[in-house]
Short mmCIF file of C-alpha atoms in Angstrom, two decimals:
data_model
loop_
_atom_site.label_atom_id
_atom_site.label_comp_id
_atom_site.label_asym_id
_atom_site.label_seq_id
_atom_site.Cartn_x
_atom_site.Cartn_y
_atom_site.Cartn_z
CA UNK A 1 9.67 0.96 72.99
CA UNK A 2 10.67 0.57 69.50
CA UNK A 3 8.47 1.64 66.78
CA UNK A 4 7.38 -0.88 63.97
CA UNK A 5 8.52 1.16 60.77
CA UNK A 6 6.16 -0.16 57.91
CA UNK A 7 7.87 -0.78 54.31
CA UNK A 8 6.12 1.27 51.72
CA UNK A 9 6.64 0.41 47.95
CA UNK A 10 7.81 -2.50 45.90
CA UNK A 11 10.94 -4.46 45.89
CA UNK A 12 13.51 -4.55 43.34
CA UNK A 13 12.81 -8.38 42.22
CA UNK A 14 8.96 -7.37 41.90
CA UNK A 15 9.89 -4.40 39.53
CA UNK A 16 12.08 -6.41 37.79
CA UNK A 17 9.55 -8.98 37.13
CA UNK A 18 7.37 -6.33 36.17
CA UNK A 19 9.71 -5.02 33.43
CA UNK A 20 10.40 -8.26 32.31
CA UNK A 21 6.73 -9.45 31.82
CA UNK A 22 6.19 -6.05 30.37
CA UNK A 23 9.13 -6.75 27.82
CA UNK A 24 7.77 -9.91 27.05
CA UNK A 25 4.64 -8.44 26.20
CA UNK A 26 5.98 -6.05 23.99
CA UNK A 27 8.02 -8.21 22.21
CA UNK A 28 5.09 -10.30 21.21
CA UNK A 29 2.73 -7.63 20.47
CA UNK A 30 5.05 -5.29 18.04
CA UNK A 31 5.86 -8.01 15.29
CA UNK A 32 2.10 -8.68 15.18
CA UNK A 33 1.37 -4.58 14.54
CA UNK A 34 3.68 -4.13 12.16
CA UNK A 35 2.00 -7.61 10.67
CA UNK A 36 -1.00 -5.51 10.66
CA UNK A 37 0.01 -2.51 9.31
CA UNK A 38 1.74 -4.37 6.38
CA UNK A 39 -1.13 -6.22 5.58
CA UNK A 40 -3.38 -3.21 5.53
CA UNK A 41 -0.57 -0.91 3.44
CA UNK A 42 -0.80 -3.40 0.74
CA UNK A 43 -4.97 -3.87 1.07
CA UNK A 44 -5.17 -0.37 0.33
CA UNK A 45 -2.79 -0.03 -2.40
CA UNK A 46 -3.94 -3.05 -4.26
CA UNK A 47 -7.96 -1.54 -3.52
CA UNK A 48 -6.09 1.33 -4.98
CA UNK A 49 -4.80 -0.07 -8.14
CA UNK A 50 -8.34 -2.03 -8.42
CA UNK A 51 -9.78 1.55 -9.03
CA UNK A 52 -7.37 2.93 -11.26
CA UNK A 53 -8.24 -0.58 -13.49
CA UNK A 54 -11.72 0.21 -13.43
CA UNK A 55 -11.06 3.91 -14.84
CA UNK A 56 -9.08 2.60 -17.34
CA UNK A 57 -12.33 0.39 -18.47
CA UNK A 58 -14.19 3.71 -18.04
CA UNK A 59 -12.19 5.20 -19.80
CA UNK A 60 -12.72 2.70 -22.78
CA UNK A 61 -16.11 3.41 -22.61
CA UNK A 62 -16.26 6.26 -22.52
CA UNK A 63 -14.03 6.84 -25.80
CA UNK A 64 -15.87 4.16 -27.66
CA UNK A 65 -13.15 2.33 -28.90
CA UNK A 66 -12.05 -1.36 -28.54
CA UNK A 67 -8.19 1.19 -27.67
CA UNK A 68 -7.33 1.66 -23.64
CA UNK A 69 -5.64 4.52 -23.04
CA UNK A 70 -1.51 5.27 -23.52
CA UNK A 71 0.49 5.68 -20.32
CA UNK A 72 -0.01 9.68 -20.56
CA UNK A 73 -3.45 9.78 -21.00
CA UNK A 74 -3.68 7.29 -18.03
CA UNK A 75 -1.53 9.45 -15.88
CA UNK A 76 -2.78 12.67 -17.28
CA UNK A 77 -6.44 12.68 -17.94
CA UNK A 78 -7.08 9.37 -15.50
CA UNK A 79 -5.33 9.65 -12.51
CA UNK A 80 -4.99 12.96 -11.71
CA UNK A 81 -8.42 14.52 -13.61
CA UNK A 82 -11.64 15.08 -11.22
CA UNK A 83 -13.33 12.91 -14.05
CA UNK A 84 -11.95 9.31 -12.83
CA UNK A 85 -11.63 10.40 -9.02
CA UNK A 86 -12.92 13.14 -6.68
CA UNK A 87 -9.59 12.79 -4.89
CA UNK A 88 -6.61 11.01 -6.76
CA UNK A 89 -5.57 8.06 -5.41
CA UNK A 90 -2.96 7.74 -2.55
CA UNK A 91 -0.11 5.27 -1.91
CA UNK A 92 -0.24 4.07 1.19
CA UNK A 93 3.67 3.39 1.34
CA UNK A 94 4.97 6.61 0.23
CA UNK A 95 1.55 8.79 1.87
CA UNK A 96 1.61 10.87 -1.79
CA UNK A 97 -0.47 10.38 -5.21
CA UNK A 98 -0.31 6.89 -6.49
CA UNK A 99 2.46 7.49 -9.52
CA UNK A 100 2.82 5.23 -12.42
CA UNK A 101 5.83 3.71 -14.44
CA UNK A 102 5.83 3.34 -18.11
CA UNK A 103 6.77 -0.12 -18.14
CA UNK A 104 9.40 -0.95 -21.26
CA UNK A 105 7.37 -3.24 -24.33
CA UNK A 106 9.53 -6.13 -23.04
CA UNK A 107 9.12 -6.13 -19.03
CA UNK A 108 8.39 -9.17 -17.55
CA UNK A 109 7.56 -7.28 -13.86
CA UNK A 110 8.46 -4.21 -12.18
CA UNK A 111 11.59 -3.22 -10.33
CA UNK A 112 11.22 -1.07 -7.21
CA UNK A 113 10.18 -0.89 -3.88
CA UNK A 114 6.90 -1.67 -2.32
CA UNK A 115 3.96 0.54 -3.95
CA UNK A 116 5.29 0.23 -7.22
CA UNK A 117 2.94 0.72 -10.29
CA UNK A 118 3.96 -0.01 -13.65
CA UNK A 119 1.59 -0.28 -17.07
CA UNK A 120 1.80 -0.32 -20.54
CA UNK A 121 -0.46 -0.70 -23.67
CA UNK A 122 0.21 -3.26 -26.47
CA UNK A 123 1.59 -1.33 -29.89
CA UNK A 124 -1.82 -1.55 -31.32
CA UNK A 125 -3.86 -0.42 -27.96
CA UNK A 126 -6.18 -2.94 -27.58
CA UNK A 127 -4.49 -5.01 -24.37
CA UNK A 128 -2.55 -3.49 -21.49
CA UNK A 129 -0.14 -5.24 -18.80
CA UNK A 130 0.11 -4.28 -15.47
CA UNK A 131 3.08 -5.08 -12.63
CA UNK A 132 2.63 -4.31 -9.17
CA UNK A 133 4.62 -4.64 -6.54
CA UNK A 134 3.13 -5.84 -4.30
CA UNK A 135 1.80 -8.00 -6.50
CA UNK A 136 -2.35 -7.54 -6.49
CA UNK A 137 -3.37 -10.43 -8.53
CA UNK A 138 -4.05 -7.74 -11.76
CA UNK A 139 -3.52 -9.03 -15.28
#
């Protein structure tokens, strides 16, 4: 009498197919995350720069002059003061406090990598450029 031996487990074409539908899978979902995480790195930095703007205004106010404020009072007593932010503002591409470049008086945009910040006054105060990069639809 011989013995019916039962096969246990899956063949080697069904785990191939396996992997290969689980490759496929992959390879559709990981361009779409890092889609994703793009778009959300540059949401948050140009939210980011959208409050730093707003200080600046503040900061207008507050003075009570028609003059916004020089590139060291904005990284000085804006940015990085408890009077503008309870918590400065981070970068989302480099993870550290939002820096800013003193842009030169005849800059046209901003060199550098994504999270780039760059701002200057005019000579007589009373108009300021900024350059982003990305670029967050700022004046």
């Amino acid at each position: 009498m011989r013995k019916e031996r039962k096969m246990r487990g899956f063949t080697l074409v069904e785990l191939l197919i396996v992997l290969l539908i689980l490759g496929i899978l992959i390879g559709l979902a990981v361009p779409r995350y890092l889609t994703a995480l793009e778009q959300s790195r540059k949401t948050t930095f140009c939210s980011n720069v959208r409050s730093i703007v707003s200080a600046i205004e503040t900061y207008r106010m507050n003075e009570g002059t028609q003059k916004y404020p020089d590139y060291n009072t904005l990284t000085t007593t804006i940015i990085n003061s408890a009077s503008y932010f309870s918590q400065a503002p981070i970068n989302p591409y480099t993870g550290t406090v939002m820096t800013v470049t003193e842009l030169d008086p005849t800059a046209t945009s901003t060199s550098g990598g994504n999270g780039t910040f760059a701002y200057r006054t005019s000579t007589d105060a009373l108009d300021y450029v900024i350059y982003t990069n990305p670029d967050c639809g700022i004046r």
